[in-house]
Coordinates of C-alpha atoms in Angstrom, one line a residue:
M1 CA 173.3 20.2 165.3
K2 CA 173.7 23.6 167.0
K3 CA 173.3 25.4 163.7
L4 CA 170.1 23.4 163.0
F5 CA 168.7 24.3 166.4
V6 CA 169.4 28.0 166.0
T7 CA 167.9 28.0 162.5
T8 CA 164.8 26.3 163.8
L9 CA 164.5 28.7 166.7
V10 CA 164.9 31.8 164.4
L11 CA 162.3 30.4 162.0
F12 CA 159.9 29.7 164.9
I13 CA 160.3 33.2 166.2
A14 CA 159.8 34.7 162.8
W15 CA 156.7 32.6 162.2
N16 CA 155.2 33.8 165.5
F17 CA 155.9 37.5 164.6
M18 CA 154.3 36.9 161.2
A19 CA 151.3 35.3 162.8
M20 CA 150.8 38.3 165.0
M21 CA 150.8 40.6 161.9
L22 CA 148.5 38.6 159.7
P23 CA 145.0 39.9 158.9
D24 CA 142.4 38.1 161.0
Q25 CA 140.1 37.0 158.2
R26 CA 136.9 35.8 159.9
G27 CA 135.3 32.6 158.7
S28 CA 138.4 31.2 157.0
S29 CA 139.0 27.7 158.4
Q30 CA 139.8 24.4 156.7
N31 CA 136.9 22.5 158.3
L32 CA 134.4 22.6 161.1
W33 CA 136.9 21.1 163.6
N34 CA 139.5 23.8 162.9
G35 CA 136.9 26.5 162.9
N36 CA 135.7 25.4 166.4
L37 CA 139.3 25.3 167.7
T38 CA 140.0 28.7 166.2
T39 CA 136.9 30.1 168.0
A40 CA 137.8 28.5 171.3
E41 CA 141.4 29.6 171.1
S42 CA 140.3 33.2 170.4
V43 CA 138.2 33.2 173.5
L44 CA 141.0 31.7 175.6
F45 CA 143.9 33.7 174.4
D46 CA 142.8 36.9 172.7
I47 CA 140.5 38.4 175.2
D48 CA 141.9 40.0 178.3
T49 CA 138.8 39.8 180.5
L50 CA 135.3 38.3 180.2
K51 CA 133.8 40.3 183.1
D52 CA 132.0 42.8 180.9
K53 CA 131.1 40.2 178.2
T54 CA 128.0 38.4 177.2
V55 CA 128.8 34.9 175.8
V56 CA 126.5 32.8 173.6
L57 CA 126.8 29.0 174.0
G58 CA 125.3 26.8 171.3
S59 CA 125.7 24.5 168.3
S60 CA 125.8 24.9 164.6
H61 CA 122.3 26.5 164.8
A62 CA 123.8 29.6 166.3
A63 CA 127.5 29.3 165.1
G64 CA 126.9 31.6 162.1
M65 CA 126.1 34.7 164.2
E66 CA 128.9 37.3 164.3
F67 CA 128.5 39.7 167.2
E68 CA 130.4 42.8 167.8
G69 CA 131.2 44.7 170.9
N70 CA 130.9 42.9 174.2
T71 CA 129.0 39.8 172.9
L72 CA 131.1 36.7 172.0
N73 CA 129.7 33.8 170.1
L74 CA 131.0 30.5 171.5
A75 CA 128.5 28.4 169.6
L76 CA 130.5 25.5 168.0
A77 CA 129.3 23.7 164.8
G78 CA 128.7 20.0 165.3
L79 CA 129.3 20.3 169.0
S80 CA 127.2 21.3 172.0
V81 CA 126.7 24.0 174.6
Y82 CA 128.7 21.9 177.0
D83 CA 131.8 22.1 174.8
G84 CA 131.6 25.9 174.8
H85 CA 131.2 25.9 178.5
M86 CA 134.2 23.6 178.8
V87 CA 136.2 26.3 177.0
L88 CA 134.9 29.0 179.4
S89 CA 135.9 26.9 182.4
K90 CA 139.6 27.0 181.2
R91 CA 139.7 30.7 181.9
N92 CA 140.3 32.3 185.3
D93 CA 137.3 34.7 185.0
S94 CA 133.6 34.5 184.1
P95 CA 131.4 36.5 181.7
R96 CA 128.7 38.8 182.9
K97 CA 126.0 37.0 181.1
V98 CA 125.5 33.7 179.2
W99 CA 122.8 33.0 176.7
I100 CA 122.3 29.2 176.0
E101 CA 120.9 28.0 172.8
G102 CA 118.2 25.4 173.6
N103 CA 117.8 23.6 170.3
V104 CA 120.1 20.7 170.9
V105 CA 120.9 20.6 174.6
Q106 CA 120.5 16.8 174.5
R107 CA 123.7 16.6 172.5
P108 CA 126.5 15.4 174.9
P109 CA 129.9 17.1 175.2
S110 CA 132.7 15.9 172.9
E111 CA 135.6 14.1 174.7
D112 CA 137.8 14.5 171.6
F113 CA 137.3 18.2 171.7
A114 CA 138.1 18.5 175.4
K115 CA 141.4 16.6 174.8
M116 CA 142.6 19.4 172.6
F117 CA 142.8 21.7 175.6
T118 CA 145.5 20.3 177.9
L119 CA 148.1 22.2 179.9
L120 CA 150.4 22.0 176.8
S121 CA 147.9 24.0 174.8
N122 CA 148.5 27.0 177.0
G123 CA 151.7 27.6 175.1
K124 CA 149.4 28.9 172.3
K125 CA 148.7 31.9 174.4
Y126 CA 152.3 33.0 174.2
F127 CA 153.2 31.6 170.8
P128 CA 150.5 32.5 168.4
G129 CA 152.3 30.6 165.6
L130 CA 151.1 27.4 167.3
R131 CA 147.4 28.3 167.1
T132 CA 145.0 26.5 164.8
K133 CA 144.3 29.6 162.7
N134 CA 148.0 30.0 162.1
Q135 CA 148.7 26.6 160.6
P136 CA 150.4 27.0 157.3
V137 CA 147.4 26.0 155.1
A138 CA 145.1 28.2 157.2
V139 CA 147.5 31.1 156.9
F140 CA 147.6 30.9 153.1
E141 CA 143.8 30.7 153.1
R142 CA 143.5 33.8 155.2
L143 CA 146.0 35.7 153.0
Y144 CA 144.0 34.5 149.9
E145 CA 140.7 35.6 151.4
W146 CA 142.1 38.9 152.4
A147 CA 143.8 39.6 149.1
R148 CA 141.1 38.3 146.7
P149 CA 138.6 41.2 147.0
R150 CA 141.4 43.7 147.0
L151 CA 143.0 42.3 143.8
K152 CA 139.6 42.2 142.2
A153 CA 139.0 45.8 143.2
L154 CA 142.3 46.8 141.8
I155 CA 141.7 45.1 138.5
L156 CA 138.2 46.4 138.2
N157 CA 139.1 49.8 139.7
R158 CA 136.3 49.6 142.2
E159 CA 136.0 49.9 146.0
V160 CA 136.7 46.8 148.0
A161 CA 133.6 44.8 148.8
T162 CA 134.1 42.9 152.0
E163 CA 132.7 39.4 151.8
V164 CA 130.9 38.2 154.9
P165 CA 131.6 34.5 155.6
G166 CA 128.3 32.6 155.4
A167 CA 126.6 30.1 157.6
A168 CA 124.3 28.2 155.2
P169 CA 124.1 29.2 151.5
E170 CA 121.2 31.1 150.1
Q171 CA 119.0 28.3 149.1
T172 CA 115.7 26.9 150.3
V173 CA 114.9 23.4 151.4
D174 CA 112.6 20.9 149.8
E175 CA 109.8 20.4 152.3
N176 CA 109.5 16.7 151.3
S177 CA 113.0 16.1 152.7
L178 CA 112.1 17.3 156.1
V179 CA 110.6 14.0 157.0
E180 CA 114.2 12.6 157.0
L181 CA 115.1 14.9 159.9
G182 CA 113.0 12.7 162.3
R183 CA 111.4 15.6 164.1
E184 CA 107.9 13.9 164.3
Q185 CA 108.9 12.1 167.5
A186 CA 109.7 13.7 170.8
V187 CA 113.1 13.2 172.3
P188 CA 113.1 10.0 174.4
E189 CA 112.4 10.8 178.1
E190 CA 115.6 9.2 179.3
D191 CA 117.7 11.2 176.9
L192 CA 116.0 14.4 178.1
R193 CA 116.5 13.4 181.7
V194 CA 120.2 13.0 181.2
A195 CA 120.4 16.2 179.2
I196 CA 118.6 18.2 181.9
Q197 CA 120.8 16.9 184.6
R198 CA 123.9 17.9 182.6
L199 CA 122.4 21.3 181.9
K200 CA 121.6 21.8 185.6
R201 CA 125.2 21.3 186.5
L202 CA 126.3 23.8 183.9
V203 CA 123.7 26.4 185.1
V204 CA 124.6 25.9 188.7
E205 CA 128.3 26.3 188.0
L206 CA 127.7 29.6 186.1
A207 CA 125.2 30.9 188.7
D208 CA 127.8 30.2 191.5
Q209 CA 130.2 32.5 189.6
G210 CA 127.6 35.3 189.5
V211 CA 126.7 34.9 185.8
A212 CA 123.3 35.9 184.6
I213 CA 121.8 33.1 182.5
A214 CA 119.1 33.0 179.8
F215 CA 118.0 30.6 177.1
F216 CA 117.1 31.2 173.5
E217 CA 115.7 29.1 170.7
M218 CA 116.9 29.4 167.1
P219 CA 114.2 29.3 164.4
Q220 CA 114.1 26.4 162.0
H221 CA 111.9 25.5 159.0
H222 CA 108.3 26.6 159.9
S223 CA 107.0 23.0 159.6
I224 CA 109.3 21.7 162.4
C225 CA 109.6 24.7 164.7
D226 CA 106.9 23.3 166.9
S227 CA 107.3 19.6 166.1
P228 CA 107.1 17.0 168.9
H229 CA 110.9 16.9 168.9
A230 CA 111.3 20.7 169.4
N231 CA 108.4 20.9 171.9
S232 CA 109.8 18.2 174.1
I233 CA 113.2 20.0 174.4
R234 CA 111.6 23.4 175.0
E235 CA 109.2 22.2 177.7
A236 CA 111.9 20.2 179.5
I237 CA 114.1 23.3 179.7
K238 CA 111.2 25.6 180.8
T239 CA 110.2 23.0 183.5
A240 CA 113.7 22.6 184.8
F241 CA 114.5 26.3 184.9
P242 CA 111.2 28.2 185.6
D243 CA 113.0 31.2 187.0
L244 CA 115.4 31.7 184.0
P245 CA 114.4 33.7 180.9
Y246 CA 113.6 31.7 177.9
L247 CA 113.4 33.4 174.5
D248 CA 111.0 31.4 172.3
H249 CA 111.7 31.3 168.6
P250 CA 110.2 34.1 166.5
D251 CA 107.8 33.3 163.7
C252 CA 109.7 30.7 161.8
A253 CA 107.8 31.5 158.6
D254 CA 109.9 34.7 158.5
Y255 CA 113.1 32.8 158.2
V256 CA 114.7 30.6 155.5
T257 CA 116.8 27.5 156.0
S258 CA 119.1 25.6 153.7
D259 CA 118.3 22.1 155.2
G260 CA 115.4 22.5 157.5
I261 CA 117.4 23.3 160.6
H262 CA 120.2 25.7 159.6
L263 CA 119.4 29.3 158.6
T264 CA 120.7 30.8 155.4
R265 CA 123.2 33.7 155.7
S266 CA 120.5 36.4 155.3
S267 CA 118.3 34.8 157.9
I268 CA 121.2 34.4 160.3
V269 CA 121.8 38.1 160.1
K270 CA 118.1 38.8 160.6
Y271 CA 117.9 36.6 163.6
Q272 CA 121.1 38.0 165.1
E273 CA 119.6 41.5 165.0
Y274 CA 116.4 40.2 166.7
L275 CA 118.4 38.3 169.4
Q276 CA 120.5 41.3 170.2
K277 CA 117.4 43.5 170.7
Q278 CA 115.9 40.8 172.9
M279 CA 119.1 40.5 174.9
K280 CA 118.9 44.1 175.9
L281 CA 115.3 43.8 176.8
T282 CA 115.6 40.6 178.7
T283 CA 118.9 40.9 180.6
G284 CA 120.1 44.3 179.7
G285 CA 122.6 43.1 177.1

């Protein structure tokens, strides 16, 4: 039994050292859930301080943006701005600024996601081998994604072309299918009332911590950018927070979506550049 314990301990330590040395291949996750956990764990455990950081909270609309420098993307695919805020609340410090995606603020927080961040999960800070991105399958996937372009370059005797993980694929949407999205109706008033109350609690908590706050709206297919559904959410936010900056969506005809609501990779990159410029103009970063 003692030998088994020692062997297990040695293997565990070795796995943690290996996890620290692995290439951090962005975008490699087994599914959306693991991708969200990986993003959250990175913010919780890999960043020393948030005091000089700008954090983006959002949903799958904004999750594909990949910022550099002092901007962190805590938009979580399939989840909400409240789930990203829950992750921030687990830290002992606060960011300098927070930009909140306004597209789906009516989506409630996920209780299942919150359950993943208990006191026991703090062990992941000290033992990286326990983190989601370092699960065995995820590790092999990261190694594969890291090695694939390099092996290809070696075989073809060409320079390594780094692949950028995509958001939505480069394809356009059939406009006839947009009717199925149900954007022709405004969000029910009661749903908006509950959402705004929840959003106010989030904003008050951040403001009490001295965080500068602003809203932004991701572009969608041009036929639904100003639909009754989108307009009702936008007006509710602007009415509830008249003193906070709200960055309206740019001309949606200039962007391409794969399903009507999610931008393709090239459009994500285009919007990210636009957003970063507006961030500097609006809140200085």
